[in-house]
Coordinates of N, CA and C in Angstrom, one line a residue:
X1 N 90.1 -116.5 -90.3 CA 91.1 -115.5 -90.9 C 91.8 -114.7 -89.8
X2 N 92.9 -114.2 -90.1 CA 93.7 -113.4 -89.1 C 93.1 -112.0 -89.0
X3 N 93.2 -111.4 -87.8 CA 92.7 -110.1 -87.6 C 93.6 -109.1 -88.3
X4 N 92.9 -107.9 -88.7 CA 93.7 -106.9 -89.4 C 92.7 -105.8 -89.9
X5 N 93.3 -104.9 -90.7 CA 92.6 -103.8 -91.2 C 92.4 -103.9 -92.7
X6 N 91.2 -103.4 -93.2 CA 91.0 -103.4 -94.6 C 91.9 -102.4 -95.3
X7 N 92.6 -102.9 -96.3 CA 93.6 -102.1 -97.0 C 93.2 -101.8 -98.4
X8 N 92.3 -102.6 -98.9 CA 91.8 -102.4 -100.3 C 90.4 -102.9 -100.5
X9 N 89.7 -102.1 -101.4 CA 88.3 -102.4 -101.8 C 88.2 -102.2 -103.3
X10 N 88.0 -103.3 -104.0 CA 88.0 -103.3 -105.5 C 86.7 -103.8 -106.1
X11 N 86.2 -103.0 -106.9 CA 84.9 -103.3 -107.6 C 85.2 -104.4 -108.6
X12 N 84.3 -105.4 -108.7 CA 84.5 -106.5 -109.7 C 84.2 -105.9 -111.1
X13 N 85.0 -106.3 -112.0 CA 84.9 -105.7 -113.4 C 83.7 -106.2 -114.1
X14 N 83.2 -107.4 -113.8 CA 82.0 -107.9 -114.5 C 80.8 -107.7 -113.8
X15 N 80.8 -108.0 -112.5 CA 79.6 -107.8 -111.6 C 79.8 -106.5 -110.8
X16 N 79.3 -105.4 -111.3 CA 79.6 -104.1 -110.8 C 79.1 -103.9 -109.3
X17 N 78.1 -104.8 -108.9 CA 77.6 -104.6 -107.6 C 78.4 -105.5 -106.5
X18 N 79.4 -106.1 -107.0 CA 80.3 -106.9 -106.1 C 81.6 -106.3 -105.8
X19 N 82.1 -106.4 -104.6 CA 83.4 -105.8 -104.3 C 84.3 -106.8 -103.6
X20 N 85.6 -106.8 -103.9 CA 86.6 -107.7 -103.3 C 87.3 -106.9 -102.2
X21 N 87.3 -107.5 -101.0 CA 87.9 -106.9 -99.8 C 89.3 -107.5 -99.5
X22 N 90.2 -106.6 -99.3 CA 91.6 -107.0 -99.0 C 91.9 -106.6 -97.5
X23 N 92.4 -107.5 -96.7 CA 92.8 -107.3 -95.4 C 94.3 -107.4 -95.3
X24 N 95.0 -106.4 -94.8 CA 96.5 -106.4 -94.7 C 97.1 -106.8 -96.1
X25 N 96.6 -106.2 -97.1 CA 97.0 -106.4 -98.5 C 96.8 -107.8 -99.1
X26 N 96.1 -108.6 -98.4 CA 95.8 -109.9 -99.0 C 94.3 -110.1 -99.2
X27 N 93.8 -110.7 -100.3 CA 92.4 -110.9 -100.5 C 91.8 -111.7 -99.4
X28 N 90.6 -111.2 -98.9 CA 90.0 -111.8 -97.8 C 88.6 -112.4 -98.2
X29 N 87.7 -111.6 -98.8 CA 86.4 -112.1 -99.2 C 85.8 -111.1 -100.2
X30 N 84.6 -111.5 -100.7 CA 83.9 -110.6 -101.7 C 82.5 -110.5 -101.1
X31 N 81.9 -109.3 -101.4 CA 80.5 -109.0 -100.9 C 79.7 -108.2 -101.9
X32 N 78.4 -108.2 -101.8 CA 77.5 -107.3 -102.5 C 77.6 -105.9 -102.0
X33 N 77.4 -104.9 -102.8 CA 77.5 -103.5 -102.4 C 76.6 -103.2 -101.2
X34 N 75.5 -103.8 -101.1 CA 74.6 -103.6 -99.9 C 75.2 -104.0 -98.6
X35 N 76.0 -105.1 -98.6 CA 76.7 -105.6 -97.4 C 77.9 -104.7 -97.2
X36 N 78.5 -104.3 -98.2 CA 79.7 -103.4 -98.1 C 79.3 -102.1 -97.3
X37 N 78.2 -101.5 -97.7 CA 77.7 -100.3 -97.0 C 77.2 -100.6 -95.6
X38 N 76.4 -101.6 -95.5 CA 75.8 -102.0 -94.2 C 76.9 -102.2 -93.1
X39 N 78.0 -102.8 -93.5 CA 79.1 -103.1 -92.5 C 80.3 -102.2 -92.6
X40 N 80.1 -101.1 -93.4 CA 81.2 -100.1 -93.5 C 82.5 -100.8 -93.8
X41 N 82.5 -101.6 -94.9 CA 83.7 -102.3 -95.3 C 84.6 -101.5 -96.2
X42 N 85.2 -100.4 -95.6 CA 86.1 -99.5 -96.3 C 87.5 -99.5 -95.7
X43 N 88.4 -98.9 -96.4 CA 89.8 -98.8 -95.9 C 89.8 -98.4 -94.5
X44 N 90.6 -99.1 -93.7 CA 90.8 -98.7 -92.3 C 89.9 -99.5 -91.3
X45 N 88.8 -100.1 -91.8 CA 87.9 -100.8 -90.9 C 88.7 -102.1 -90.4
X46 N 88.6 -102.2 -89.1 CA 89.2 -103.4 -88.4 C 88.3 -104.7 -88.6
X47 N 89.0 -105.8 -88.9 CA 88.3 -107.0 -89.1 C 88.9 -108.1 -88.2
X48 N 88.0 -108.7 -87.4 CA 88.4 -109.9 -86.6 C 87.6 -111.1 -87.0
X49 N 87.8 -112.3 -86.4 CA 87.1 -113.5 -86.8 C 85.6 -113.4 -86.6
X50 N 85.2 -112.8 -85.5 CA 83.7 -112.7 -85.2 C 83.1 -111.8 -86.2
X51 N 83.7 -110.7 -86.5 CA 83.1 -109.7 -87.5 C 83.1 -110.3 -88.9
X52 N 84.2 -111.0 -89.2 CA 84.2 -111.7 -90.5 C 83.1 -112.7 -90.7
X53 N 82.8 -113.5 -89.6 CA 81.8 -114.5 -89.7 C 80.4 -113.9 -89.8
X54 N 80.2 -112.7 -89.1 CA 79.0 -112.0 -89.2 C 78.7 -111.5 -90.7
X55 N 79.8 -111.0 -91.3 CA 79.7 -110.4 -92.6 C 79.4 -111.6 -93.6
X56 N 80.1 -112.7 -93.4 CA 79.9 -113.9 -94.3 C 78.4 -114.4 -94.3
X57 N 77.9 -114.4 -93.1 CA 76.5 -114.9 -92.9 C 75.5 -113.9 -93.5
X58 N 75.8 -112.6 -93.3 CA 74.9 -111.5 -93.9 C 75.0 -111.6 -95.5
X59 N 76.2 -111.9 -96.0 CA 76.3 -112.0 -97.4 C 75.6 -113.2 -98.0
X60 N 75.6 -114.3 -97.3 CA 74.9 -115.5 -97.7 C 73.3 -115.3 -97.7
X61 N 72.9 -114.6 -96.6 CA 71.4 -114.3 -96.5 C 71.0 -113.3 -97.7
X62 N 71.9 -112.4 -98.0 CA 71.6 -111.4 -99.1 C 71.6 -112.2 -100.4
X63 N 72.5 -113.1 -100.6 CA 72.5 -113.9 -101.9 C 71.2 -114.7 -102.0
X64 N 70.7 -115.3 -100.9 CA 69.5 -116.1 -100.9 C 68.3 -115.2 -101.2
X65 N 68.3 -114.0 -100.6 CA 67.2 -113.0 -100.8 C 67.1 -112.6 -102.3
X66 N 68.3 -112.3 -102.9 CA 68.3 -111.9 -104.3 C 67.8 -113.1 -105.2
X67 N 68.2 -114.3 -104.8 CA 67.8 -115.5 -105.6 C 66.3 -115.7 -105.5
X68 N 65.7 -115.4 -104.3 CA 64.3 -115.5 -104.0 C 63.5 -114.5 -104.9
X69 N 64.0 -113.3 -104.9 CA 63.4 -112.2 -105.7 C 63.3 -112.6 -107.2
X70 N 64.4 -113.2 -107.7 CA 64.5 -113.6 -109.1 C 63.5 -114.7 -109.4
X71 N 63.4 -115.6 -108.4 CA 62.5 -116.8 -108.6 C 61.0 -116.3 -108.5
X72 N 60.7 -115.4 -107.6 CA 59.4 -114.9 -107.4 C 59.0 -114.0 -108.6
X73 N 60.0 -113.4 -109.2 CA 59.7 -112.5 -110.3 C 59.2 -113.2 -111.6
X74 N 59.5 -114.5 -111.7 CA 59.0 -115.2 -112.9 C 57.5 -115.4 -112.9
X75 N 57.0 -115.9 -111.8 CA 55.6 -116.0 -111.6 C 55.3 -116.2 -110.1
X76 N 54.0 -116.1 -109.6 CA 53.7 -116.3 -108.2 C 54.1 -117.7 -107.8
X77 N 54.6 -117.8 -106.5 CA 54.9 -119.1 -105.9 C 54.4 -119.2 -104.5
X78 N 54.4 -120.4 -104.0 CA 54.0 -120.6 -102.6 C 55.2 -120.6 -101.7
X79 N 55.0 -120.4 -100.4 CA 56.1 -120.4 -99.5 C 56.9 -121.7 -99.5
X80 N 56.1 -122.8 -99.7 CA 56.8 -124.1 -99.8 C 57.7 -124.2 -101.0
X81 N 57.2 -123.7 -102.1 CA 58.0 -123.7 -103.4 C 59.2 -122.9 -103.2
X82 N 59.1 -121.7 -102.6 CA 60.3 -120.9 -102.5 C 61.3 -121.5 -101.6
X83 N 60.9 -122.1 -100.5 CA 61.8 -122.8 -99.5 C 62.5 -123.9 -100.2
X84 N 61.8 -124.7 -101.0 CA 62.4 -125.9 -101.7 C 63.4 -125.4 -102.7
X85 N 63.1 -124.3 -103.4 CA 64.0 -123.7 -104.4 C 65.3 -123.3 -103.7
X86 N 65.2 -122.6 -102.6 CA 66.4 -122.1 -101.9 C 67.3 -123.2 -101.4
X87 N 66.6 -124.3 -100.9 CA 67.4 -125.4 -100.4 C 68.1 -126.1 -101.6
X88 N 67.4 -126.2 -102.7 CA 68.0 -126.8 -103.9 C 69.2 -126.0 -104.4
X89 N 69.1 -124.7 -104.1 CA 70.3 -123.8 -104.5 C 71.4 -123.9 -103.6
X90 N 71.3 -124.7 -102.5 CA 72.4 -124.9 -101.6 C 72.4 -124.0 -100.3
X91 N 71.3 -123.2 -100.1 CA 71.2 -122.4 -98.9 C 70.8 -123.3 -97.8
X92 N 71.2 -122.9 -96.5 CA 70.8 -123.7 -95.4 C 69.3 -123.5 -95.1
X93 N 68.7 -124.5 -94.3 CA 67.3 -124.4 -93.9 C 67.0 -123.1 -93.1
X94 N 67.8 -122.7 -92.1 CA 67.5 -121.5 -91.4 C 67.5 -120.2 -92.3
X95 N 68.4 -120.2 -93.2 CA 68.5 -119.0 -94.1 C 67.3 -119.0 -95.0
X96 N 66.9 -120.2 -95.6 CA 65.7 -120.3 -96.4 C 64.5 -119.9 -95.7
X97 N 64.3 -120.3 -94.4 CA 63.2 -119.9 -93.6 C 63.2 -118.4 -93.4
X98 N 64.3 -117.8 -93.1 CA 64.4 -116.4 -92.8 C 64.0 -115.6 -94.0
X99 N 64.5 -116.0 -95.2 CA 64.3 -115.3 -96.4 C 62.8 -115.4 -96.8
X100 N 62.2 -116.6 -96.6 CA 60.8 -116.8 -96.8 C 59.9 -115.8 -96.0
X101 N 60.3 -115.7 -94.7 CA 59.6 -114.8 -93.8 C 59.8 -113.3 -94.2
X102 N 60.9 -113.0 -94.6 CA 61.2 -111.6 -95.1 C 60.3 -111.3 -96.4
X103 N 60.2 -112.3 -97.3 CA 59.4 -112.1 -98.5 C 57.9 -112.0 -98.2
X104 N 57.5 -112.7 -97.1 CA 56.1 -112.6 -96.7 C 55.8 -111.2 -96.1
X105 N 56.7 -110.7 -95.3 CA 56.6 -109.4 -94.7 C 56.5 -108.3 -95.7
X106 N 57.3 -108.5 -96.8 CA 57.3 -107.5 -97.9 C 56.2 -107.7 -98.9
X107 N 55.4 -108.7 -98.7 CA 54.2 -109.0 -99.6 C 54.7 -109.6 -101.0
X108 N 55.9 -110.1 -101.0 CA 56.3 -110.8 -102.3 C 55.8 -112.2 -102.3
X109 N 55.4 -112.7 -101.1 CA 55.0 -114.1 -100.9 C 53.7 -114.0 -100.1
X110 N 52.6 -114.6 -100.7 CA 51.3 -114.6 -100.0 C 50.5 -115.8 -100.5
X111 N 50.6 -116.8 -99.6 CA 49.9 -118.1 -100.0 C 48.4 -117.9 -100.2
X112 N 47.8 -117.1 -99.4 CA 46.3 -116.9 -99.6 C 46.0 -116.2 -101.0
X113 N 46.8 -115.2 -101.3 CA 46.6 -114.6 -102.6 C 46.9 -115.6 -103.8
X114 N 47.9 -116.4 -103.6 CA 48.3 -117.4 -104.6 C 47.2 -118.4 -104.8
X115 N 46.6 -118.9 -103.7 CA 45.5 -119.8 -103.8 C 44.3 -119.3 -104.4
X116 N 43.9 -118.0 -104.1 CA 42.7 -117.4 -104.7 C 43.0 -117.2 -106.2
X117 N 44.2 -116.7 -106.6 CA 44.5 -116.5 -108.0 C 44.5 -117.8 -108.7
X118 N 45.0 -118.8 -108.1 CA 45.1 -120.2 -108.8 C 43.7 -120.7 -109.1
X119 N 42.8 -120.6 -108.1 CA 41.4 -121.0 -108.3 C 40.7 -120.2 -109.4
X120 N 40.9 -118.9 -109.4 CA 40.2 -118.0 -110.4 C 40.7 -118.3 -111.8
X121 N 42.1 -118.4 -111.9 CA 42.6 -118.6 -113.3 C 42.3 -120.0 -113.8
X122 N 42.3 -121.0 -112.9 CA 42.0 -122.4 -113.4 C 40.6 -122.5 -113.9
X123 N 39.7 -121.9 -113.1 CA 38.3 -121.9 -113.5 C 38.0 -121.2 -114.9
X124 N 38.8 -120.1 -115.1 CA 38.7 -119.3 -116.3 C 39.4 -119.9 -117.5
X125 N 40.5 -120.5 -117.3 CA 41.4 -121.0 -118.4 C 41.4 -122.5 -118.6
X126 N 41.6 -123.2 -117.4 CA 41.6 -124.6 -117.5 C 40.6 -125.2 -116.5
X127 N 39.4 -125.4 -116.9 CA 38.3 -125.8 -116.0 C 38.7 -127.0 -115.1
X128 N 38.4 -126.9 -113.9 CA 38.7 -128.0 -112.9 C 37.6 -128.2 -111.9
X129 N 37.5 -129.3 -111.4 CA 36.6 -129.6 -110.2 C 37.2 -129.0 -109.0
X130 N 36.4 -128.8 -107.9 CA 37.0 -128.3 -106.7 C 37.9 -129.3 -106.1
X131 N 37.6 -130.6 -106.3 CA 38.5 -131.6 -105.8 C 39.9 -131.5 -106.5
X132 N 40.0 -131.3 -107.8 CA 41.3 -131.1 -108.5 C 42.0 -129.9 -108.1
X133 N 41.2 -128.8 -107.9 CA 41.8 -127.5 -107.4 C 42.5 -127.7 -106.0
X134 N 41.8 -128.5 -105.2 CA 42.3 -128.7 -103.8 C 43.6 -129.5 -103.9
X135 N 43.6 -130.6 -104.8 CA 44.8 -131.4 -104.9 C 46.0 -130.6 -105.5
X136 N 45.7 -129.8 -106.5 CA 46.8 -129.0 -107.1 C 47.4 -128.0 -106.1
X137 N 46.6 -127.4 -105.3 CA 47.1 -126.4 -104.3 C 47.9 -127.2 -103.2
X138 N 47.4 -128.3 -102.8 CA 48.1 -129.1 -101.8 C 49.5 -129.6 -102.3
X139 N 49.5 -130.0 -103.6 CA 50.8 -130.4 -104.2 C 51.8 -129.3 -104.2
X140 N 51.3 -128.0 -104.2 CA 52.2 -126.9 -104.2 C 52.6 -126.4 -102.8
X141 N 52.2 -127.2 -101.8 CA 52.6 -126.9 -100.4 C 51.7 -125.9 -99.7
X142 N 50.6 -125.6 -100.2 CA 49.7 -124.6 -99.5 C 49.0 -125.3 -98.3
X143 N 49.0 -124.6 -97.2 CA 48.4 -125.1 -96.0 C 46.9 -125.4 -96.2
X144 N 46.5 -126.5 -95.5 CA 45.1 -127.0 -95.7 C 44.1 -125.9 -95.5
X145 N 44.2 -125.1 -94.4 CA 43.1 -124.1 -94.1 C 43.1 -123.1 -95.2
X146 N 44.2 -122.7 -95.8 CA 44.2 -121.7 -96.9 C 43.6 -122.4 -98.2
X147 N 43.9 -123.6 -98.4 CA 43.3 -124.3 -99.6 C 41.8 -124.4 -99.4
X148 N 41.3 -124.7 -98.2 CA 39.9 -124.8 -98.0 C 39.2 -123.5 -98.2
X149 N 39.9 -122.4 -97.7 CA 39.3 -121.1 -97.8 C 39.1 -120.7 -99.3
X150 N 40.2 -121.0 -100.1 CA 40.1 -120.6 -101.5 C 39.1 -121.5 -102.3
X151 N 39.1 -122.8 -102.0 CA 38.2 -123.7 -102.8 C 36.8 -123.5 -102.4
X152 N 36.5 -123.0 -101.1 CA 35.1 -122.8 -100.6 C 34.4 -121.7 -101.4
X153 N 35.2 -120.9 -102.1 CA 34.6 -119.8 -103.0 C 34.0 -120.4 -104.3
X154 N 34.4 -121.6 -104.6 CA 33.9 -122.3 -105.8 C 32.5 -122.7 -105.6
X155 N 31.5 -122.2 -106.4 CA 30.1 -122.6 -106.2 C 29.8 -123.8 -107.1
X156 N 28.6 -124.3 -106.9 CA 28.1 -125.4 -107.7 C 28.0 -125.0 -109.2
X157 N 27.6 -123.7 -109.3 CA 27.5 -123.2 -110.7 C 28.9 -123.1 -111.4
X158 N 29.9 -122.7 -110.6 CA 31.3 -122.7 -111.1 C 31.7 -124.1 -111.6
X159 N 31.4 -125.1 -110.8 CA 31.8 -126.5 -111.1 C 31.0 -126.9 -112.4
X160 N 29.7 -126.6 -112.4 CA 28.9 -127.0 -113.6 C 29.5 -126.3 -114.8
X161 N 29.8 -125.1 -114.7 CA 30.4 -124.4 -115.9 C 31.7 -125.0 -116.3
X162 N 32.5 -125.4 -115.4 CA 33.8 -126.1 -115.7 C 33.5 -127.4 -116.3
X163 N 32.6 -128.2 -115.8 CA 32.3 -129.5 -116.4 C 31.7 -129.3 -117.8
X164 N 30.8 -128.3 -118.0 CA 30.3 -128.1 -119.3 C 31.4 -127.7 -120.3
X165 N 32.3 -126.9 -119.9 CA 33.4 -126.4 -120.8 C 34.3 -127.6 -121.2
X166 N 34.5 -128.6 -120.3 CA 35.3 -129.7 -120.6 C 34.6 -130.6 -121.6
X167 N 33.3 -130.8 -121.4 CA 32.5 -131.6 -122.3 C 32.4 -131.0 -123.7
X168 N 32.2 -129.7 -123.7 CA 32.1 -129.0 -125.0 C 33.4 -129.2 -125.8
X169 N 34.5 -129.1 -125.1 CA 35.8 -129.2 -125.8 C 35.9 -130.6 -126.5
X170 N 35.4 -131.6 -125.8 CA 35.5 -133.0 -126.3 C 34.4 -133.2 -127.4
X171 N 33.2 -132.6 -127.2 CA 32.2 -132.8 -128.2 C 32.5 -132.2 -129.6
X172 N 33.3 -131.1 -129.5 CA 33.7 -130.5 -130.8 C 34.6 -131.4 -131.7
X173 N 35.2 -132.4 -131.0 CA 36.0 -133.4 -131.8 C 35.2 -134.5 -132.4
X174 N 33.9 -134.6 -131.9 CA 33.1 -135.7 -132.4 C 32.3 -135.3 -133.6
X175 N 32.1 -136.2 -134.5 CA 31.2 -135.9 -135.6 C 29.8 -136.4 -135.3
X176 N 28.8 -135.5 -135.3 CA 27.5 -135.9 -134.9 C 27.3 -136.0 -133.4
X177 N 26.1 -136.6 -133.1 CA 25.8 -136.8 -131.6 C 26.6 -137.9 -131.0
X178 N 26.9 -137.8 -129.7 CA 27.7 -138.9 -129.1 C 26.9 -140.1 -128.9
X179 N 27.4 -141.3 -129.3 CA 26.7 -142.6 -129.1 C 26.9 -143.0 -127.6
X180 N 26.1 -144.0 -127.1 CA 26.2 -144.3 -125.7 C 27.6 -144.6 -125.2
X181 N 28.4 -145.2 -126.0 CA 29.8 -145.5 -125.6 C 30.6 -144.2 -125.4
X182 N 30.4 -143.3 -126.3 CA 31.1 -142.0 -126.3 C 30.6 -141.2 -125.1
X183 N 29.3 -141.2 -124.8 CA 28.7 -140.5 -123.7 C 29.3 -141.1 -122.4
X184 N 29.4 -142.4 -122.3 CA 30.0 -143.0 -121.1 C 31.4 -142.6 -120.9
X185 N 32.2 -142.5 -122.0 CA 33.6 -142.0 -121.8 C 33.7 -140.6 -121.4
X186 N 32.8 -139.8 -121.9 CA 32.8 -138.3 -121.5 C 32.5 -138.2 -120.0
X187 N 31.5 -138.9 -119.6 CA 31.1 -138.9 -118.1 C 32.2 -139.5 -117.2
X188 N 32.8 -140.5 -117.7 CA 33.9 -141.1 -116.9 C 35.1 -140.1 -116.8
X189 N 35.3 -139.3 -117.9 CA 36.4 -138.3 -117.8 C 36.1 -137.3 -116.7
X190 N 34.8 -136.9 -116.6 CA 34.4 -135.9 -115.5 C 34.6 -136.6 -114.2
X191 N 34.3 -137.8 -114.0 CA 34.5 -138.5 -112.7 C 36.0 -138.5 -112.4
X192 N 36.8 -138.8 -113.3 CA 38.3 -138.9 -113.1 C 38.8 -137.5 -112.7
X193 N 38.2 -136.5 -113.2 CA 38.7 -135.1 -112.9 C 38.1 -134.6 -111.6
X194 N 37.4 -135.5 -110.9 CA 37.0 -135.2 -109.5 C 35.6 -134.5 -109.4
X195 N 34.8 -134.5 -110.4 CA 33.5 -133.9 -110.3 C 32.6 -134.8 -109.5
X196 N 31.7 -134.2 -108.7 CA 30.8 -135.0 -107.9 C 29.8 -135.8 -108.7
X197 N 29.2 -136.8 -108.1 CA 28.2 -137.6 -108.8 C 27.0 -136.8 -109.3
X198 N 26.6 -135.8 -108.4 CA 25.4 -135.0 -108.8 C 25.7 -134.1 -110.0
X199 N 27.0 -133.6 -110.1 CA 27.4 -132.8 -111.2 C 27.4 -133.6 -112.5
X200 N 28.0 -134.8 -112.4 CA 28.1 -135.7 -113.5 C 26.7 -136.1 -114.0
X201 N 25.8 -136.4 -113.1 CA 24.4 -136.7 -113.4 C 23.7 -135.6 -114.1
X202 N 23.9 -134.4 -113.6 CA 23.3 -133.2 -114.3 C 23.8 -133.0 -115.7
X203 N 25.1 -133.2 -115.9 CA 25.7 -133.0 -117.2 C 25.1 -134.1 -118.1
X204 N 25.0 -135.3 -117.6 CA 24.4 -136.4 -118.4 C 23.0 -136.1 -118.8
X205 N 22.2 -135.5 -117.9 CA 20.9 -135.1 -118.3 C 20.8 -134.0 -119.4
X206 N 21.8 -133.1 -119.2 CA 21.8 -132.0 -120.2 C 22.2 -132.5 -121.6
X207 N 23.2 -133.4 -121.6 CA 23.6 -134.0 -122.9 C 22.5 -134.8 -123.5
X208 N 21.8 -135.5 -122.8 CA 20.7 -136.3 -123.4 C 19.5 -135.4 -123.8
X209 N 19.3 -134.3 -123.1 CA 18.2 -133.4 -123.4 C 18.6 -132.7 -124.7
X210 N 19.9 -132.4 -124.9 CA 20.3 -131.7 -126.1 C 20.3 -132.7 -127.3
X211 N 20.6 -133.9 -127.0 CA 20.6 -134.9 -128.1 C 19.1 -135.1 -128.5
X212 N 18.2 -135.2 -127.6 CA 16.8 -135.4 -127.9 C 16.3 -134.2 -128.7
X213 N 16.7 -133.0 -128.2 CA 16.3 -131.8 -128.9 C 16.8 -131.7 -130.3
X214 N 18.1 -132.1 -130.5 CA 18.7 -132.0 -131.8 C 18.1 -133.1 -132.7
X215 N 17.7 -134.3 -132.0 CA 17.1 -135.4 -132.8 C 15.7 -135.0 -133.3

């Protein structure tokens, strides 16, 4: 753009936080009010190419930051998820990385807290083996050491409780005691969900003990 002075600043009628900047009576660019104030974009301010490029970059970063806050406001996310979202929205990789870092510094983004919360909620609401919890967190881009730290808090008793909850849910659909074929299917289901052999064997023993007791 050509060098010149700002001659007009007009608030957008629909988006009240946006302003249209005119240089030498011609429309030049639009910015959010935060950028308007930060760069003193008022009548009389001189604008050259370098200053214009700096403002445009600041505006793009600000847009990405606001998009990140909206995305994080829906539910907790991982750093990897936020970065992928911003790239999908068309922001450059350096801007996405910078915004992710800013959100981390402001505690809007915390992969350790995300992993701990994920494990706690899964065990409480949707029972999982530690293997499945590990896989789910890795799929969401959580770093391996953070995944291990969160999953290491899962005790054998936690896993047993999760396995029992899954079995109970299935048993409620059966009429009467499970026959050998149904028992085999239930135990196979636990294996598929990543429960260890020792957990599956213990559940098998408990099921048979209960069947014998009821019999």
